[in-house]
Amino acid sequence: MAQEMARNAPEEVNFVHEGRAAERIAATLSERDDVVIPGIYWKLSTRRVLTMDYLDGIKITNVEALREAGVDPAQVADTLVDLFNTMILKNGAFHADPHPGNLFVIPPARPGGKAKVGIVDFGLTKAIPDEFRQQLIVLTSAIIAEQPDAVYASMSDMGFKTRDDNVETYNALGEAFLGDVLRSGQAYADQAMMAEINQRMGRV
């Protein structure tokens, strides 16, 4: 963890790095109409100053404000899960600091339209090696299909370690990460589900 922090900390305060990372991620998502990433104004930016488009949105955790704006929080959660699945499993590059301060919801311009997710602060992004990305796809498919042996094999190949290193434990770990979420269609908007997932993670 210390090595990871030492490697990433200088990049997080280098705004040239952040601006370029934002543009790279934006390019990989350019075909989507449900995500907004601020454009960068390079003539007004330096290592210490980053000038970008202003996003006028609602903080993603402000459920009351979302509903007042006619936005369904469950739809936003589904969009967010699909968005990060696309970045990680398809594109192999993702925003690695998605806390609520970096995520906004832009309500639709007219009734019946679809809300968009706005993402800021690209100081921490990650590129996934293609081999590992393929392993993640195999693991996700095995969890959805409820194939314990395939989950075990995939997680072992990826270097996961658990306390007792058996098939049941690996399958429980896979379920804790993705199982109920993927099959329920409720994404991570269900607080009771998230509490159960956190309890499972502590047991494996």
PDB file of C-alpha atoms in Angstrom:
ATOM      1  CA  MET A   1       0.000   0.000   0.000  1.00  0.00           C
ATOM      2  CA  ALA A   2       2.849   2.386   0.847  1.00  0.00           C
ATOM      3  CA  GLN A   3       4.451   1.727  -2.542  1.00  0.00           C
ATOM      4  CA  GLU A   4       1.137   2.395  -4.285  1.00  0.00           C
ATOM      5  CA  MET A   5       0.730   5.709  -2.454  1.00  0.00           C
ATOM      6  CA  ALA A   6       4.309   6.741  -3.200  1.00  0.00           C
ATOM      7  CA  ARG A   7       3.772   5.967  -6.875  1.00  0.00           C
ATOM      8  CA  ASN A   8       0.434   7.765  -7.225  1.00  0.00           C
ATOM      9  CA  ALA A   9       0.744  10.786  -4.915  1.00  0.00           C
ATOM     10  CA  PRO A  10       2.976  12.871  -7.244  1.00  0.00           C
ATOM     11  CA  GLU A  11       0.608  12.268 -10.164  1.00  0.00           C
ATOM     12  CA  GLU A  12      -2.449  13.324  -8.152  1.00  0.00           C
ATOM     13  CA  VAL A  13      -1.003  16.830  -7.668  1.00  0.00           C
ATOM     14  CA  ASN A  14       0.249  17.160 -11.262  1.00  0.00           C
ATOM     15  CA  PHE A  15      -2.625  18.783 -13.127  1.00  0.00           C
ATOM     16  CA  VAL A  16      -1.083  18.161 -16.549  1.00  0.00           C
ATOM     17  CA  HIS A  17      -1.229  14.448 -15.755  1.00  0.00           C
ATOM     18  CA  GLU A  18      -4.830  14.815 -14.560  1.00  0.00           C
ATOM     19  CA  GLY A  19      -5.934  16.703 -17.661  1.00  0.00           C
ATOM     20  CA  ARG A  20      -4.390  14.178 -20.017  1.00  0.00           C
ATOM     21  CA  ALA A  21      -5.941  11.310 -18.067  1.00  0.00           C
ATOM     22  CA  ALA A  22      -9.363  12.981 -18.295  1.00  0.00           C
ATOM     23  CA  GLU A  23      -8.995  13.290 -22.060  1.00  0.00           C
ATOM     24  CA  ARG A  24      -7.900   9.656 -22.430  1.00  0.00           C
ATOM     25  CA  ILE A  25     -10.883   8.344 -20.469  1.00  0.00           C
ATOM     26  CA  ALA A  26     -13.241  10.715 -22.293  1.00  0.00           C
ATOM     27  CA  ALA A  27     -11.997   9.407 -25.643  1.00  0.00           C
ATOM     28  CA  THR A  28     -12.774   5.810 -24.653  1.00  0.00           C
ATOM     29  CA  LEU A  29     -16.324   6.825 -23.662  1.00  0.00           C
ATOM     30  CA  SER A  30     -17.022   9.184 -26.553  1.00  0.00           C
ATOM     31  CA  GLU A  31     -19.817   7.010 -27.976  1.00  0.00           C
ATOM     32  CA  ARG A  32     -21.858   7.156 -24.760  1.00  0.00           C
ATOM     33  CA  ASP A  33     -24.511   9.824 -24.266  1.00  0.00           C
ATOM     34  CA  ASP A  34     -24.988   9.225 -20.531  1.00  0.00           C
ATOM     35  CA  VAL A  35     -21.638  10.449 -19.201  1.00  0.00           C
ATOM     36  CA  VAL A  36     -20.019  13.891 -19.141  1.00  0.00           C
ATOM     37  CA  ILE A  37     -16.312  14.518 -18.563  1.00  0.00           C
ATOM     38  CA  PRO A  38     -15.172  18.165 -18.479  1.00  0.00           C
ATOM     39  CA  GLY A  39     -13.189  19.437 -21.441  1.00  0.00           C
ATOM     40  CA  ILE A  40      -9.709  20.798 -20.657  1.00  0.00           C
ATOM     41  CA  TYR A  41      -8.483  24.299 -21.631  1.00  0.00           C
ATOM     42  CA  TRP A  42      -4.773  23.720 -22.083  1.00  0.00           C
ATOM     43  CA  LYS A  43      -3.855  27.354 -22.803  1.00  0.00           C
ATOM     44  CA  LEU A  44      -5.089  28.199 -19.312  1.00  0.00           C
ATOM     45  CA  SER A  45      -3.609  25.155 -17.556  1.00  0.00           C
ATOM     46  CA  THR A  46      -0.245  24.276 -15.990  1.00  0.00           C
ATOM     47  CA  ARG A  47       1.131  21.662 -13.597  1.00  0.00           C
ATOM     48  CA  ARG A  48      -0.444  23.675 -10.757  1.00  0.00           C
ATOM     49  CA  VAL A  49      -3.614  24.997 -12.412  1.00  0.00           C
ATOM     50  CA  LEU A  50      -6.188  23.011 -14.370  1.00  0.00           C
ATOM     51  CA  THR A  51      -8.915  24.897 -16.232  1.00  0.00           C
ATOM     52  CA  MET A  52     -11.874  22.859 -17.418  1.00  0.00           C
ATOM     53  CA  ASP A  53     -15.569  22.987 -18.216  1.00  0.00           C
ATOM     54  CA  TYR A  54     -17.915  23.606 -15.316  1.00  0.00           C
ATOM     55  CA  LEU A  55     -20.362  20.794 -14.575  1.00  0.00           C
ATOM     56  CA  ASP A  56     -23.669  22.008 -13.173  1.00  0.00           C
ATOM     57  CA  GLY A  57     -24.935  18.859 -11.502  1.00  0.00           C
ATOM     58  CA  ILE A  58     -26.332  17.312  -8.337  1.00  0.00           C
ATOM     59  CA  LYS A  59     -24.087  15.401  -5.945  1.00  0.00           C
ATOM     60  CA  ILE A  60     -24.722  11.736  -6.632  1.00  0.00           C
ATOM     61  CA  THR A  61     -25.576  10.956  -2.993  1.00  0.00           C
ATOM     62  CA  ASN A  62     -28.189  13.728  -2.711  1.00  0.00           C
ATOM     63  CA  VAL A  63     -31.148  11.422  -3.306  1.00  0.00           C
ATOM     64  CA  GLU A  64     -33.745  14.009  -2.289  1.00  0.00           C
ATOM     65  CA  ALA A  65     -32.429  16.557  -4.798  1.00  0.00           C
ATOM     66  CA  LEU A  66     -32.295  13.903  -7.517  1.00  0.00           C
ATOM     67  CA  ARG A  67     -35.939  13.005  -6.995  1.00  0.00           C
ATOM     68  CA  GLU A  68     -36.956  16.677  -6.922  1.00  0.00           C
ATOM     69  CA  ALA A  69     -35.233  17.044 -10.308  1.00  0.00           C
ATOM     70  CA  GLY A  70     -37.232  14.097 -11.667  1.00  0.00           C
ATOM     71  CA  VAL A  71     -34.273  11.716 -11.648  1.00  0.00           C
ATOM     72  CA  ASP A  72     -34.658   8.082 -10.570  1.00  0.00           C
ATOM     73  CA  PRO A  73     -31.725   7.219  -8.232  1.00  0.00           C
ATOM     74  CA  ALA A  74     -31.942   3.543  -9.244  1.00  0.00           C
ATOM     75  CA  GLN A  75     -31.449   4.521 -12.891  1.00  0.00           C
ATOM     76  CA  VAL A  76     -28.405   6.563 -11.897  1.00  0.00           C
ATOM     77  CA  ALA A  77     -26.973   3.602  -9.978  1.00  0.00           C
ATOM     78  CA  ASP A  78     -27.521   1.316 -12.982  1.00  0.00           C
ATOM     79  CA  THR A  79     -25.810   3.834 -15.265  1.00  0.00           C
ATOM     80  CA  LEU A  80     -22.866   4.120 -12.885  1.00  0.00           C
ATOM     81  CA  VAL A  81     -22.379   0.348 -12.632  1.00  0.00           C
ATOM     82  CA  ASP A  82     -22.636  -0.046 -16.406  1.00  0.00           C
ATOM     83  CA  LEU A  83     -20.234   2.853 -16.911  1.00  0.00           C
ATOM     84  CA  PHE A  84     -17.534   1.400 -14.674  1.00  0.00           C
ATOM     85  CA  ASN A  85     -18.049  -2.084 -16.104  1.00  0.00           C
ATOM     86  CA  THR A  86     -17.427  -0.561 -19.532  1.00  0.00           C
ATOM     87  CA  MET A  87     -14.292   1.241 -18.380  1.00  0.00           C
ATOM     88  CA  ILE A  88     -12.857  -1.793 -16.589  1.00  0.00           C
ATOM     89  CA  LEU A  89     -14.024  -4.812 -18.606  1.00  0.00           C
ATOM     90  CA  LYS A  90     -14.167  -3.318 -22.102  1.00  0.00           C
ATOM     91  CA  ASN A  91     -11.821  -0.338 -22.269  1.00  0.00           C
ATOM     92  CA  GLY A  92      -9.192  -1.403 -19.734  1.00  0.00           C
ATOM     93  CA  ALA A  93      -8.790   2.086 -18.261  1.00  0.00           C
ATOM     94  CA  PHE A  94     -10.857   3.619 -15.483  1.00  0.00           C
ATOM     95  CA  HIS A  95     -11.320   6.446 -12.992  1.00  0.00           C
ATOM     96  CA  ALA A  96      -9.895   5.004  -9.774  1.00  0.00           C
ATOM     97  CA  ASP A  97     -11.239   7.513  -7.239  1.00  0.00           C
ATOM     98  CA  PRO A  98     -15.043   7.438  -7.649  1.00  0.00           C
ATOM     99  CA  HIS A  99     -16.109   8.840  -4.273  1.00  0.00           C
ATOM    100  CA  PRO A 100     -19.294  10.980  -4.106  1.00  0.00           C
ATOM    101  CA  GLY A 101     -17.344  14.243  -4.308  1.00  0.00           C
ATOM    102  CA  ASN A 102     -16.196  13.286  -7.810  1.00  0.00           C
ATOM    103  CA  LEU A 103     -19.561  12.138  -9.166  1.00  0.00           C
ATOM    104  CA  PHE A 104     -22.471  14.348 -10.195  1.00  0.00           C
ATOM    105  CA  VAL A 105     -25.816  13.803 -11.862  1.00  0.00           C
ATOM    106  CA  ILE A 106     -26.878  16.158 -14.643  1.00  0.00           C
ATOM    107  CA  PRO A 107     -30.690  16.103 -14.901  1.00  0.00           C
ATOM    108  CA  PRO A 108     -32.257  15.739 -18.358  1.00  0.00           C
ATOM    109  CA  ALA A 109     -32.942  18.949 -20.244  1.00  0.00           C
ATOM    110  CA  ARG A 110     -36.575  17.972 -20.774  1.00  0.00           C
ATOM    111  CA  PRO A 111     -39.081  15.644 -19.077  1.00  0.00           C
ATOM    112  CA  GLY A 112     -38.662  12.029 -20.071  1.00  0.00           C
ATOM    113  CA  GLY A 113     -35.004  12.462 -20.953  1.00  0.00           C
ATOM    114  CA  LYS A 114     -32.157  10.496 -19.421  1.00  0.00           C
ATOM    115  CA  ALA A 115     -29.946  11.870 -16.684  1.00  0.00           C
ATOM    116  CA  LYS A 116     -26.192  11.896 -17.238  1.00  0.00           C
ATOM    117  CA  VAL A 117     -23.361  11.072 -14.846  1.00  0.00           C
ATOM    118  CA  GLY A 118     -20.645  13.703 -14.606  1.00  0.00           C
ATOM    119  CA  ILE A 119     -17.161  12.642 -13.485  1.00  0.00           C
ATOM    120  CA  VAL A 120     -14.383  14.953 -12.274  1.00  0.00           C
ATOM    121  CA  ASP A 121     -10.905  14.622 -10.732  1.00  0.00           C
ATOM    122  CA  PHE A 122      -8.856  12.270 -12.883  1.00  0.00           C
ATOM    123  CA  GLY A 123      -5.727  12.543 -10.766  1.00  0.00           C
ATOM    124  CA  LEU A 124      -5.980   8.822 -10.052  1.00  0.00           C
ATOM    125  CA  THR A 125      -6.722   6.564 -13.006  1.00  0.00           C
ATOM    126  CA  LYS A 126      -5.664   3.015 -13.766  1.00  0.00           C
ATOM    127  CA  ALA A 127      -4.891   1.064 -16.903  1.00  0.00           C
ATOM    128  CA  ILE A 128      -5.557  -2.674 -16.720  1.00  0.00           C
ATOM    129  CA  PRO A 129      -3.263  -5.100 -18.586  1.00  0.00           C
ATOM    130  CA  ASP A 130      -5.240  -6.926 -21.248  1.00  0.00           C
ATOM    131  CA  GLU A 131      -4.566 -10.370 -19.733  1.00  0.00           C
ATOM    132  CA  PHE A 132      -5.952  -9.267 -16.359  1.00  0.00           C
ATOM    133  CA  ARG A 133      -8.939  -7.614 -18.058  1.00  0.00           C
ATOM    134  CA  GLN A 134      -9.749 -10.894 -19.805  1.00  0.00           C
ATOM    135  CA  GLN A 135      -9.500 -12.712 -16.461  1.00  0.00           C
ATOM    136  CA  LEU A 136     -11.977 -10.240 -14.952  1.00  0.00           C
ATOM    137  CA  ILE A 137     -14.408 -10.949 -17.785  1.00  0.00           C
ATOM    138  CA  VAL A 138     -14.118 -14.704 -17.190  1.00  0.00           C
ATOM    139  CA  LEU A 139     -14.621 -14.209 -13.439  1.00  0.00           C
ATOM    140  CA  THR A 140     -17.679 -11.996 -13.910  1.00  0.00           C
ATOM    141  CA  SER A 141     -19.224 -14.501 -16.317  1.00  0.00           C
ATOM    142  CA  ALA A 142     -18.595 -17.373 -13.883  1.00  0.00           C
ATOM    143  CA  ILE A 143     -20.256 -15.482 -11.028  1.00  0.00           C
ATOM    144  CA  ILE A 144     -23.325 -14.638 -13.101  1.00  0.00           C
ATOM    145  CA  ALA A 145     -23.596 -18.256 -14.282  1.00  0.00           C
ATOM    146  CA  GLU A 146     -23.174 -19.521 -10.699  1.00  0.00           C
ATOM    147  CA  GLN A 147     -20.251 -21.810 -11.581  1.00  0.00           C
ATOM    148  CA  PRO A 148     -18.247 -22.283  -8.340  1.00  0.00           C
ATOM    149  CA  ASP A 149     -15.399 -24.244  -9.924  1.00  0.00           C
ATOM    150  CA  ALA A 150     -14.930 -21.582 -12.600  1.00  0.00           C
ATOM    151  CA  VAL A 151     -14.995 -18.836  -9.949  1.00  0.00           C
ATOM    152  CA  TYR A 152     -12.341 -20.710  -7.959  1.00  0.00           C
ATOM    153  CA  ALA A 153     -10.120 -21.259 -10.995  1.00  0.00           C
ATOM    154  CA  SER A 154     -10.454 -17.670 -12.165  1.00  0.00           C
ATOM    155  CA  MET A 155      -9.762 -16.092  -8.781  1.00  0.00           C
ATOM    156  CA  SER A 156      -6.796 -18.405  -8.225  1.00  0.00           C
ATOM    157  CA  ASP A 157      -5.373 -17.408 -11.615  1.00  0.00           C
ATOM    158  CA  MET A 158      -5.770 -13.748 -10.657  1.00  0.00           C
ATOM    159  CA  GLY A 159      -3.847 -14.214  -7.406  1.00  0.00           C
ATOM    160  CA  PHE A 160      -6.683 -13.917  -4.878  1.00  0.00           C
ATOM    161  CA  LYS A 161      -5.945 -15.480  -1.492  1.00  0.00           C
ATOM    162  CA  THR A 162      -8.452 -16.348   1.243  1.00  0.00           C
ATOM    163  CA  ARG A 163      -8.121 -17.749   4.756  1.00  0.00           C
ATOM    164  CA  ASP A 164      -8.799 -21.395   3.932  1.00  0.00           C
ATOM    165  CA  ASP A 165      -8.264 -21.462   0.139  1.00  0.00           C
ATOM    166  CA  ASN A 166     -11.186 -23.687  -0.876  1.00  0.00           C
ATOM    167  CA  VAL A 167     -13.842 -23.558  -3.583  1.00  0.00           C
ATOM    168  CA  GLU A 168     -16.665 -22.506  -1.237  1.00  0.00           C
ATOM    169  CA  THR A 169     -14.726 -19.545   0.113  1.00  0.00           C
ATOM    170  CA  TYR A 170     -13.758 -18.272  -3.325  1.00  0.00           C
ATOM    171  CA  ASN A 171     -17.347 -18.575  -4.493  1.00  0.00           C
ATOM    172  CA  ALA A 172     -18.521 -16.636  -1.427  1.00  0.00           C
ATOM    173  CA  LEU A 173     -15.978 -13.938  -2.231  1.00  0.00           C
ATOM    174  CA  GLY A 174     -17.255 -13.707  -5.795  1.00  0.00           C
ATOM    175  CA  GLU A 175     -20.820 -13.472  -4.525  1.00  0.00           C
ATOM    176  CA  ALA A 176     -19.801 -10.713  -2.127  1.00  0.00           C
ATOM    177  CA  PHE A 177     -18.260  -8.687  -4.939  1.00  0.00           C
ATOM    178  CA  LEU A 178     -20.814  -9.121  -7.697  1.00  0.00           C
ATOM    179  CA  GLY A 179     -23.308 -11.962  -7.380  1.00  0.00           C
ATOM    180  CA  ASP A 180     -26.493 -10.477  -5.938  1.00  0.00           C
ATOM    181  CA  VAL A 181     -25.792  -7.089  -7.493  1.00  0.00           C
ATOM    182  CA  LEU A 182     -25.572  -8.442 -11.033  1.00  0.00           C
ATOM    183  CA  ARG A 183     -28.545 -10.783 -10.741  1.00  0.00           C
ATOM    184  CA  SER A 184     -30.877  -8.420  -8.884  1.00  0.00           C
ATOM    185  CA  GLY A 185     -30.590  -5.518 -11.305  1.00  0.00           C
ATOM    186  CA  GLN A 186     -30.575  -3.173  -8.297  1.00  0.00           C
ATOM    187  CA  ALA A 187     -26.956  -2.084  -8.672  1.00  0.00           C
ATOM    188  CA  TYR A 188     -25.593  -0.595  -5.442  1.00  0.00           C
ATOM    189  CA  ALA A 189     -28.597   1.585  -4.575  1.00  0.00           C
ATOM    190  CA  ASP A 190     -29.998  -0.923  -2.060  1.00  0.00           C
ATOM    191  CA  GLN A 191     -28.467  -0.111   1.341  1.00  0.00           C
ATOM    192  CA  ALA A 192     -29.594  -3.404   2.895  1.00  0.00           C
ATOM    193  CA  MET A 193     -27.848  -5.310   0.097  1.00  0.00           C
ATOM    194  CA  MET A 194     -24.654  -3.308   0.622  1.00  0.00           C
ATOM    195  CA  ALA A 195     -24.720  -4.051   4.362  1.00  0.00           C
ATOM    196  CA  GLU A 196     -25.028  -7.777   3.637  1.00  0.00           C
ATOM    197  CA  ILE A 197     -22.189  -7.599   1.092  1.00  0.00           C
ATOM    198  CA  ASN A 198     -19.922  -5.887   3.642  1.00  0.00           C
ATOM    199  CA  GLN A 199     -20.699  -8.594   6.205  1.00  0.00           C
ATOM    200  CA  ARG A 200     -19.853 -11.326   3.696  1.00  0.00           C
ATOM    201  CA  MET A 201     -16.541  -9.676   2.843  1.00  0.00           C
ATOM    202  CA  GLY A 202     -15.562  -9.762   6.509  1.00  0.00           C
ATOM    203  CA  ARG A 203     -16.234 -13.499   6.677  1.00  0.00           C
ATOM    204  CA  VAL A 204     -14.024 -14.504   3.747  1.00  0.00           C
TER     205      VAL A 204
END
